CSV table of C-alpha atoms in Angstrom, one decimal:
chain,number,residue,atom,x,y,z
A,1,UNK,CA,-12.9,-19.4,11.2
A,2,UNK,CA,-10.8,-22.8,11.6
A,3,UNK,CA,-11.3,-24.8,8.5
A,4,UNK,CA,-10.6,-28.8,8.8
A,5,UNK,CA,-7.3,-29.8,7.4
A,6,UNK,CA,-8.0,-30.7,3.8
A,7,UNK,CA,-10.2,-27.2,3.9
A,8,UNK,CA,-6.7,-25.4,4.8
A,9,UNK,CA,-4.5,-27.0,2.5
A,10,UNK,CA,-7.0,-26.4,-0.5
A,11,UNK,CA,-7.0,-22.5,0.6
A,12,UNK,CA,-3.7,-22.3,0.7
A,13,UNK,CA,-3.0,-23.5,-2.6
A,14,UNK,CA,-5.9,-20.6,-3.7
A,15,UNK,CA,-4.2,-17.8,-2.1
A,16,UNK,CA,-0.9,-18.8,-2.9
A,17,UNK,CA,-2.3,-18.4,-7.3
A,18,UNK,CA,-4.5,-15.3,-5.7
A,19,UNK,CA,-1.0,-13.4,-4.6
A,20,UNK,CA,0.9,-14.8,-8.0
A,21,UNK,CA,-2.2,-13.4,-10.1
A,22,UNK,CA,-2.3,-10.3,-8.1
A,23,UNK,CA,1.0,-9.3,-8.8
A,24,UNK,CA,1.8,-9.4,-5.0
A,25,UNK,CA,4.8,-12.0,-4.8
A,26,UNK,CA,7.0,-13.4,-7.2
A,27,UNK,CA,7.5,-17.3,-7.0
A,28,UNK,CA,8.6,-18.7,-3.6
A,29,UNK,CA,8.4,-15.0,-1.7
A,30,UNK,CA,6.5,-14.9,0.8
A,31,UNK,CA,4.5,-17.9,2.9
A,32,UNK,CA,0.9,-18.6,4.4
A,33,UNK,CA,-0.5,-20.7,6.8
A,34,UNK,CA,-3.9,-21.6,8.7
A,35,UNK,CA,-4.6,-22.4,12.3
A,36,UNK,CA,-6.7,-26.1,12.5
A,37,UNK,CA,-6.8,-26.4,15.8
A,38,UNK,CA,-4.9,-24.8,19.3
A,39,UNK,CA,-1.8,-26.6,18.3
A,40,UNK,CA,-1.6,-27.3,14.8
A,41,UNK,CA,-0.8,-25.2,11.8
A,42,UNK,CA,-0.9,-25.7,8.2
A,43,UNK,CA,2.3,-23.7,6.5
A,44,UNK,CA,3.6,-23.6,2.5
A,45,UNK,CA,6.9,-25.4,2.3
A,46,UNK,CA,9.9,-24.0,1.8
A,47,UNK,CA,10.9,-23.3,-1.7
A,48,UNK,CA,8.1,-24.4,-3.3
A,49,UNK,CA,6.5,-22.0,-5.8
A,50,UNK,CA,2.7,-21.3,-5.4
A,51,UNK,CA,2.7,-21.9,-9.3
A,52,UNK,CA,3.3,-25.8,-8.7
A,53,UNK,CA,1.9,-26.2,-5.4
A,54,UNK,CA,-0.8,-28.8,-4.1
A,55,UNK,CA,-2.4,-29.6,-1.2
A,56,UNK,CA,-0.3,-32.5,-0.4
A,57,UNK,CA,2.4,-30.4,-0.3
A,58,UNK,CA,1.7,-28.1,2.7
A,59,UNK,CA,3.4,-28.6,5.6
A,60,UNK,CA,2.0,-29.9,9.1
A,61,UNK,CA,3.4,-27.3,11.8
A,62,UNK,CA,2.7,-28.1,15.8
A,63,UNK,CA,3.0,-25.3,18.1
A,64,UNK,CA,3.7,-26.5,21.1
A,65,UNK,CA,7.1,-28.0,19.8
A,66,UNK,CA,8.0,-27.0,16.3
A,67,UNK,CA,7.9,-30.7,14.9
A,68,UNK,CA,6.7,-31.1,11.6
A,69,UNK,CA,4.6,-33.6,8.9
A,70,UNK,CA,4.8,-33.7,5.4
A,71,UNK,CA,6.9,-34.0,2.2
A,72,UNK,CA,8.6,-30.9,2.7
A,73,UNK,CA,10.1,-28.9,5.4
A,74,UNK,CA,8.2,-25.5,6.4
A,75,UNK,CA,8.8,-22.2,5.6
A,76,UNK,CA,12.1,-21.1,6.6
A,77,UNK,CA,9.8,-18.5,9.0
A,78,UNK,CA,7.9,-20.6,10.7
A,79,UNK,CA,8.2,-19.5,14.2
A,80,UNK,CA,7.4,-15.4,13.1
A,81,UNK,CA,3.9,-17.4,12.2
A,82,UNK,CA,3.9,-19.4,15.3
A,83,UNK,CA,4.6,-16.4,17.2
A,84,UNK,CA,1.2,-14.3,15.8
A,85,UNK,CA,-1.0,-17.7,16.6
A,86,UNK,CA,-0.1,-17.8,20.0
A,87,UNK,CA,-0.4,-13.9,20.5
A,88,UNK,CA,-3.5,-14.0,18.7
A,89,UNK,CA,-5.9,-16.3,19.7
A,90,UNK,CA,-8.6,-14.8,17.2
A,91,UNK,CA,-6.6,-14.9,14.3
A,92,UNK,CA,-6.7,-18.4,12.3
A,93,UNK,CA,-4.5,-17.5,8.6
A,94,UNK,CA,-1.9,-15.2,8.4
A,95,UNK,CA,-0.4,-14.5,4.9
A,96,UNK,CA,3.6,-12.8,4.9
A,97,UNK,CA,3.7,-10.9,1.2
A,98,UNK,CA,7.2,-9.6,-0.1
A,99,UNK,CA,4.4,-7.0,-1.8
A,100,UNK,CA,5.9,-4.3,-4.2
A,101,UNK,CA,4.1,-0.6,-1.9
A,102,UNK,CA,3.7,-2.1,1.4
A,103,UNK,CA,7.7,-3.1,1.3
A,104,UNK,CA,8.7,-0.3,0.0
A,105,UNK,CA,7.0,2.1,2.2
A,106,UNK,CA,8.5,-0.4,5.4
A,107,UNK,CA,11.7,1.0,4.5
A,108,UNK,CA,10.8,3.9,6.5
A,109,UNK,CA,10.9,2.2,9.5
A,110,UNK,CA,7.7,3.4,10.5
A,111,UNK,CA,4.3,2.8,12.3
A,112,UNK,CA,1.6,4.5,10.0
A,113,UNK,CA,-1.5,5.6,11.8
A,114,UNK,CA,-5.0,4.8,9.7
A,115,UNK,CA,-7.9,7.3,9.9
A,116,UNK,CA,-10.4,6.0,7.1
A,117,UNK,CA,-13.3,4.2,9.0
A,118,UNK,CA,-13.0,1.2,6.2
A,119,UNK,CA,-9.3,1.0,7.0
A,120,UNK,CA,-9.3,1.2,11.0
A,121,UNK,CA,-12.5,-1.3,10.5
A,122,UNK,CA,-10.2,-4.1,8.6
A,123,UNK,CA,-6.7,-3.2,10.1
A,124,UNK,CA,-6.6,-1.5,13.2
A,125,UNK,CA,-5.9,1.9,14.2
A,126,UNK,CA,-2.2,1.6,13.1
A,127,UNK,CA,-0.3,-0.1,10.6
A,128,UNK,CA,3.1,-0.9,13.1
A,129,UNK,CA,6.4,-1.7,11.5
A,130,UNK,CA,8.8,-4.4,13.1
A,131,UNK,CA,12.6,-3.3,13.6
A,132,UNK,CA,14.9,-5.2,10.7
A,133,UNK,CA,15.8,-8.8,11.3
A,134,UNK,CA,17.5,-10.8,8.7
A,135,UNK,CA,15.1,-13.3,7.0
A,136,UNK,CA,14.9,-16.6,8.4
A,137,UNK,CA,16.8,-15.1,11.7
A,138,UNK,CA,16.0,-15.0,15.6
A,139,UNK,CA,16.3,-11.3,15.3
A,140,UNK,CA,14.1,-10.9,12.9
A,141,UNK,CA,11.5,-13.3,15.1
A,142,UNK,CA,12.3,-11.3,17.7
A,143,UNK,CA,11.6,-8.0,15.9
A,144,UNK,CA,7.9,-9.3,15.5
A,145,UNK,CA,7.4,-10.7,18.5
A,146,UNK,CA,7.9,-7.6,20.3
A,147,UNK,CA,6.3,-5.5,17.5
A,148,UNK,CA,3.3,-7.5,17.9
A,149,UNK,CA,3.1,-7.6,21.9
A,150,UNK,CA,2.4,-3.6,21.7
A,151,UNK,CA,0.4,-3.6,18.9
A,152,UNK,CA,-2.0,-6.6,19.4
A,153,UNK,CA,-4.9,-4.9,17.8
A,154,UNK,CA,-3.6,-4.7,14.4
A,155,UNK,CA,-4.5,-7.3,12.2
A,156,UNK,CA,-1.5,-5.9,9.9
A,157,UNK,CA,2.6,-5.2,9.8
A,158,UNK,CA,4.9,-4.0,8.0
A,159,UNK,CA,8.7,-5.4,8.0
A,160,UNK,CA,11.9,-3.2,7.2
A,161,UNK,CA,13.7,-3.8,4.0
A,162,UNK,CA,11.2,-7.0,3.7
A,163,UNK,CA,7.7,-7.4,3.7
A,164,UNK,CA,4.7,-7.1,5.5
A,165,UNK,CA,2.2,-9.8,7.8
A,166,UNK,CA,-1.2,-9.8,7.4
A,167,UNK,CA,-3.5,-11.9,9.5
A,168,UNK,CA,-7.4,-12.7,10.0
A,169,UNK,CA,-10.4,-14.7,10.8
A,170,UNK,CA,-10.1,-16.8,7.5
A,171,UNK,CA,-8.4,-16.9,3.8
A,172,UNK,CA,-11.2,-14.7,2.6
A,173,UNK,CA,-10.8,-11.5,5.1
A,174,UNK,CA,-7.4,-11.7,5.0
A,175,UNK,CA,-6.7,-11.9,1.1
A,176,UNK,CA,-9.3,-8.8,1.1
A,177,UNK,CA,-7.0,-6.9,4.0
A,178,UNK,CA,-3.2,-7.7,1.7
A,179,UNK,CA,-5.1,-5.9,-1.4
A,180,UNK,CA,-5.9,-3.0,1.2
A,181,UNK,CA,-2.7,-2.9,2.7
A,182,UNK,CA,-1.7,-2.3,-0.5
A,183,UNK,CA,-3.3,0.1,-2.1
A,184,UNK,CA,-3.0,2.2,1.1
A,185,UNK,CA,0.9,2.1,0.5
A,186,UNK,CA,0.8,2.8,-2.9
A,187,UNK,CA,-1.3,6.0,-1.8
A,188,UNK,CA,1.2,6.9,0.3
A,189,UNK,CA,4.1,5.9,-2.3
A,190,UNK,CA,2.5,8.2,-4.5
A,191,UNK,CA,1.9,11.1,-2.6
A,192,UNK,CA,5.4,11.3,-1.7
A,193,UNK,CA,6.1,11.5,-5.5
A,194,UNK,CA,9.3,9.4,-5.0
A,195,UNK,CA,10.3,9.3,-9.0
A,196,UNK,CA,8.9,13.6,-9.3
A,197,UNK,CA,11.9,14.6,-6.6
A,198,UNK,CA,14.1,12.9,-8.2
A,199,UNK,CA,13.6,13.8,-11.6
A,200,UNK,CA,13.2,17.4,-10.7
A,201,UNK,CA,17.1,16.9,-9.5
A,202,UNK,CA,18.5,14.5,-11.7
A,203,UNK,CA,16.7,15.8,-15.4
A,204,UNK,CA,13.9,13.5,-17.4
A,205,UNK,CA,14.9,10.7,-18.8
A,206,UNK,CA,15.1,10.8,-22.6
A,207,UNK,CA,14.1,7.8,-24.7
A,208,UNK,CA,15.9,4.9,-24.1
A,209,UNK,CA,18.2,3.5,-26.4
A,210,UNK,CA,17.3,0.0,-26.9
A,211,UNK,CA,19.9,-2.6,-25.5
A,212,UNK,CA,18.1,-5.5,-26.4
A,213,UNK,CA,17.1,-8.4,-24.8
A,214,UNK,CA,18.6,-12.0,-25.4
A,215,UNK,CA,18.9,-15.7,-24.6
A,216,UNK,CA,21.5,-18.6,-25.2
A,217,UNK,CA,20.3,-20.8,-27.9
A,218,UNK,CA,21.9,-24.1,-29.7
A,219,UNK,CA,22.3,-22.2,-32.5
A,220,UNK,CA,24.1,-19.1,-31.3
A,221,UNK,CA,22.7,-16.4,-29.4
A,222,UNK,CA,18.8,-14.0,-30.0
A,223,UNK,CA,18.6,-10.9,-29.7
A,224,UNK,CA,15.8,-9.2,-29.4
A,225,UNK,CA,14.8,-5.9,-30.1
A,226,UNK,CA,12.1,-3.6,-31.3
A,227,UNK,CA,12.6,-3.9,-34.8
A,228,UNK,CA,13.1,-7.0,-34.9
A,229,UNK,CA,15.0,-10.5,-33.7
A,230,UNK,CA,18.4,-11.6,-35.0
A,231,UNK,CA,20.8,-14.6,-34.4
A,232,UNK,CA,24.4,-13.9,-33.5
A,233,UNK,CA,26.0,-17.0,-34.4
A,234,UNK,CA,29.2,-18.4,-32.5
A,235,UNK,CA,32.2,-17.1,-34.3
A,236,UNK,CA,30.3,-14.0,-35.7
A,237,UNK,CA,31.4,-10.6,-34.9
A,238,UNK,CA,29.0,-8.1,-33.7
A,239,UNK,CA,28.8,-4.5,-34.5
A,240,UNK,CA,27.2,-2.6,-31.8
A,241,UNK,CA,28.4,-2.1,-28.5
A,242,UNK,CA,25.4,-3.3,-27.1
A,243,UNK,CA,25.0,-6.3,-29.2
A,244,UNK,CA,28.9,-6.9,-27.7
A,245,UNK,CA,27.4,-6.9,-24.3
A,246,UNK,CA,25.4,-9.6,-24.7
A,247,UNK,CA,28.0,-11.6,-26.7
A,248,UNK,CA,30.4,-11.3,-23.9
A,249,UNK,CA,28.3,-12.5,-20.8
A,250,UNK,CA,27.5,-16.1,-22.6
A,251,UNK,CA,31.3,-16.5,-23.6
A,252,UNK,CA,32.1,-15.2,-20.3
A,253,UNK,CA,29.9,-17.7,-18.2
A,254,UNK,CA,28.0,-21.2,-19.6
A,255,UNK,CA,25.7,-20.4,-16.7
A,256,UNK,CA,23.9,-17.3,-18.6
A,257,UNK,CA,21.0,-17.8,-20.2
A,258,UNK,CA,19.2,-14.7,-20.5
A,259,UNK,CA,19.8,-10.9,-20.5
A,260,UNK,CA,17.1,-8.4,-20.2
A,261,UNK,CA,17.0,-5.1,-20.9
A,262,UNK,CA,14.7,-3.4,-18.2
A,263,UNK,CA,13.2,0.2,-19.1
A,264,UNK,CA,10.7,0.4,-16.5
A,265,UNK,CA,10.0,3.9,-15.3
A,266,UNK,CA,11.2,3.4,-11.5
A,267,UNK,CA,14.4,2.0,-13.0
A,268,UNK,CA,14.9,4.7,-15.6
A,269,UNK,CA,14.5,7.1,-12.9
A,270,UNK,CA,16.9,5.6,-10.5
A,271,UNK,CA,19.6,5.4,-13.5
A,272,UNK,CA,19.5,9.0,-13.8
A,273,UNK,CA,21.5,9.5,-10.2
A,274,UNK,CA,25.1,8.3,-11.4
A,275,UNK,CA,25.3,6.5,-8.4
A,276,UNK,CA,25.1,2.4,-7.4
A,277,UNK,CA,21.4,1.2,-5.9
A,278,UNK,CA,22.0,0.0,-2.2
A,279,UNK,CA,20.7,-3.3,-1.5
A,280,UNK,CA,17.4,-1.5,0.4
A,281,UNK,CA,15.7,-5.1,0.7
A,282,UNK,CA,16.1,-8.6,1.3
A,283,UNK,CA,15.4,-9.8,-1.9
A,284,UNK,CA,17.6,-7.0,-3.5
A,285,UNK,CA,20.3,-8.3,-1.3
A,286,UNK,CA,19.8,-12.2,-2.5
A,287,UNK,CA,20.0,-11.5,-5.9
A,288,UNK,CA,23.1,-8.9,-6.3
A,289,UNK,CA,24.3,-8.5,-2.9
A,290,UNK,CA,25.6,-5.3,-1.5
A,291,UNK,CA,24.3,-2.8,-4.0
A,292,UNK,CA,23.2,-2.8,-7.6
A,293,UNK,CA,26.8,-1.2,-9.7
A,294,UNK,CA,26.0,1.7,-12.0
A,295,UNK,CA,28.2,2.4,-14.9
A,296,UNK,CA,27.9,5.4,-17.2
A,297,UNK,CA,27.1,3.2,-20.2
A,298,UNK,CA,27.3,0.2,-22.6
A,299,UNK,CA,30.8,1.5,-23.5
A,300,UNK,CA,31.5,0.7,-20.3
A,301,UNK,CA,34.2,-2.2,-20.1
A,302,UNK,CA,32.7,-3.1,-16.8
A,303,UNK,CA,29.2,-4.4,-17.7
A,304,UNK,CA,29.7,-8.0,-18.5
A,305,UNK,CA,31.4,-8.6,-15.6
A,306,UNK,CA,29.4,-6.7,-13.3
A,307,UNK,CA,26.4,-8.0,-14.8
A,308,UNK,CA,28.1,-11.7,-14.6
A,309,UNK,CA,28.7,-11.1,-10.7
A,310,UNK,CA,25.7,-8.8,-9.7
A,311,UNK,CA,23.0,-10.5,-11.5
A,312,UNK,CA,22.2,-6.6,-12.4
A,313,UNK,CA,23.7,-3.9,-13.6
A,314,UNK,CA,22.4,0.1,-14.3
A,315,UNK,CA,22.8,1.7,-16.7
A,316,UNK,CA,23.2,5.9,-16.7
A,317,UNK,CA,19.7,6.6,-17.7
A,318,UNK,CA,19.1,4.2,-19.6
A,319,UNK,CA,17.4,1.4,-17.1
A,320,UNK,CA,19.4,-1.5,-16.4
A,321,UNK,CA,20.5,-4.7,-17.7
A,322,UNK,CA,19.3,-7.9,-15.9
A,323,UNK,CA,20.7,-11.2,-16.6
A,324,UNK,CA,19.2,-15.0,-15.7
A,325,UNK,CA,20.1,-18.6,-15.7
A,326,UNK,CA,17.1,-19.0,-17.9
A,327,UNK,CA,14.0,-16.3,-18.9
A,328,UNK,CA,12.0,-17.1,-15.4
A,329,UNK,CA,14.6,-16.4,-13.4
A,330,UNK,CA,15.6,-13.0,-15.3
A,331,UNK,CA,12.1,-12.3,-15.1
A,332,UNK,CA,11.5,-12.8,-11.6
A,333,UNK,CA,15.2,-11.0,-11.1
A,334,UNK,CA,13.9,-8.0,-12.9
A,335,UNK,CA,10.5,-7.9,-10.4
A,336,UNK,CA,13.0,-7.7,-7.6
A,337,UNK,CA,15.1,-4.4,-9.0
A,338,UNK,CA,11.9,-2.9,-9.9
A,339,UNK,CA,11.0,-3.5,-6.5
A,340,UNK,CA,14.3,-2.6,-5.2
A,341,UNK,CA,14.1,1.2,-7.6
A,342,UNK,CA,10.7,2.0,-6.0
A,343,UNK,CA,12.1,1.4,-2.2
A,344,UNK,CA,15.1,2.9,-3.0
A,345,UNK,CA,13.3,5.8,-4.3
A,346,UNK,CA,11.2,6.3,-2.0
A,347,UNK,CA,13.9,6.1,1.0
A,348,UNK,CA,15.5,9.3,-1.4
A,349,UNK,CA,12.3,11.1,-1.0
A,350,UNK,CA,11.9,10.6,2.6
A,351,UNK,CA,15.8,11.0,3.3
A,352,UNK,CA,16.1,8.3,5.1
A,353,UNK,CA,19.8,5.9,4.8
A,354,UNK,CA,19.0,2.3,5.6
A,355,UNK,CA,20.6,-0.7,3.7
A,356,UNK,CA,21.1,-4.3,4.4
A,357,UNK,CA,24.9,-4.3,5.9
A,358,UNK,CA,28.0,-5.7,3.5
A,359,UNK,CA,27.7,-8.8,6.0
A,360,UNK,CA,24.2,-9.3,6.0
A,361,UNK,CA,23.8,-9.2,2.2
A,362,UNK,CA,26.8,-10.9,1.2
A,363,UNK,CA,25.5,-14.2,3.8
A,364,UNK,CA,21.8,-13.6,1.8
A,365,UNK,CA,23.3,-13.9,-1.5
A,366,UNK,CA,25.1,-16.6,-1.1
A,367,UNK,CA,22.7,-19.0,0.4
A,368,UNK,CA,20.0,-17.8,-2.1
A,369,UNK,CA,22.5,-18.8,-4.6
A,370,UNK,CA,22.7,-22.4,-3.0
A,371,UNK,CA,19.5,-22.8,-2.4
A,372,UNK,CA,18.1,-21.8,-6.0
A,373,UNK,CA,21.0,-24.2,-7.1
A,374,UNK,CA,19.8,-27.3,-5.2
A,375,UNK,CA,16.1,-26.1,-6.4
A,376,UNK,CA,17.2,-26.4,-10.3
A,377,UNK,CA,18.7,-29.6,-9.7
């Protein structure tokens, strides 16, 4: 179904709040776009969050040539959508999720074959994986491209270490096949029992100690906790190791603004191997680079700067320590290791050994870093 162009750019803006609400992207991750006619696409901008996006905003795309209309320029991965729309014929919106299951379950590397009858009905007989391509690259494009060509009836695809694609008729059918998608990954995640295995090697976790999260105020810094909130002031002394943590990353760096203490149970989990978290995604890779460090603890003279240059650090058992320019950004950096702890957990269970390369990640990082930058400004 081709919807006129004020028809697109309104669904857009509704899918882009559907995937936010849905707890399928965080921010700016991801893109979607609907076919108006044979040579015209509609596309989200890049680096515009679905939070603050109107109609006006979406991008003009033309096929044929790549030339664009509008205020902003199109998502960085324009041509992967291109690509589906001129493969496809019968497909008219196509929606690219950085989704929690479905990209954890693409670090496999895998094409999954589908035997429910509701399943095959909405995405084909197999859910195919495309070979690993940087974001925003030509190998990546090319990854797709070729994925796609032998597997042209699948109206879905995963992407290693990034995402998956998910295409249909209209905003409707398609929305309805990403929640699918989904929740057939997480079926799979959890029949694996990523976190089990490795708690069967590693021990349980015991109950956290609480490290407290905090944020840079005019009056000195809050910390928060579960008994409570208190207010380190400038030139006051602090008592606990932990509460030194925090001290030290705003004196070490004016650009901190918030430090988050992240207990969630795929992060515990992952804390218990003593051993750093491999940048197993794009968006790990963006945020901290190379790997996630692991220390053995707060007492640790290592985890202010570690935390200052890594954007995260874990801690032995005890979760990790996420730290933000302000608490959206922490928030959406804390998503991202959650995200990164499930795919990383799950590539333990499976035994696979895939990471983004030192090259790749360190390139990733640093443009994200720009880019987020010019974004603030």
């Amino acid at each position: 179904m081709r919807y006129t162009e004020q028809q697109a750019r309104e669904k857009i803006v509704e899918t882009g709040l559907d995937l936010l609400h849905s707890g399928l992207t965080i921010r700016t991750w991801g893109n979607i776009s609907a076919r108006i006619d044979d040579d015209t696409i509609l596309i989200t901008p890049s680096g515009r969050g679905y939070d603050v996006l109107t109609p006006e905003d979406i991008t003009l795309l033309h096929l044929n040539d790549m030339s664009w209309e509008g205020k902003y320029k199109p998502s960085s991965e324009k041509k992967v959508h291109a690509e589906i729309y001129r493969q496809r014929t019968d497909v008219d919106y196509i929606i690219h999720t950085h989704q929690y299951m479905a990209s954890a379950v693409s670090i496999a590397g895998r094409d999954l074959v589908l035997w429910e009858e509701e399943h095959v009905k909405e995405l084909g007989n197999t859910v195919p994986c495309a070979g690993y391509g940087m974001s925003s690259t030509k190998m990546l494009e090319k990854a797709v491209a070729e994925c796609l060509k032998e597997n042209l009836t699948s109206n879905s695809m995963l992407m290693r270490a990034h995402g998956a694609l998910i295409f249909g008729e209209d905003k409707e059918q398609t929305m309805r096949r990403v929640l699918m998608l989904e929740q057939i990954m997480k079926d799979l995640y959890d029949k694996k029992d990523p976190e089990g295995i490795c708690r069967e090697k590693y021990g349980d976790a015991e109950a956290p100690e609480d490290l407290g999260s905090s944020i840079r105020t005019a009056r000195g810094i809050l910390i928060h906790k579960k008994t409570g909130e208190y207010l380190i002031k400038e030139n006051e002394r602090t008592q606990s190791v932990s509460d030194r943590t925090h001290w030290n990353v705003y004196h070490m760096s004016h650009e901190a603004g918030c430090v988050r203490h992240i207990t969630h149970p795929a992060v515990m989990t992952y804390s218990l191997m003593g051993k750093e978290m491999p940048a197993v995604l794009d968006d790990v890779a963006q945020i901290t680079g190379y790997s996630v460090p692991w220390v053995d603890g707060m007492d640790n003279p290592n985890v202010s700067r570690l935390l200052l240059k890594h954007h995260m650090v874990l801690i032995g058992g005890n979760g990790a320590l996420v730290m933000g320019p302000d608490e959206a950004e922490a928030e959406a950096r804390a998503q991202i290791l959650i995200k990164g702890a499930y795919t990383a957990l799950y590539q333990n269970a499976i035994g696979g050994d895939f990471r983004v390369s030192y090259l790749d990640a360190s390139l990733q990082k640093t443009f994200y870093e720009r880019k987020y930058s010019k974004l603030k400004e």
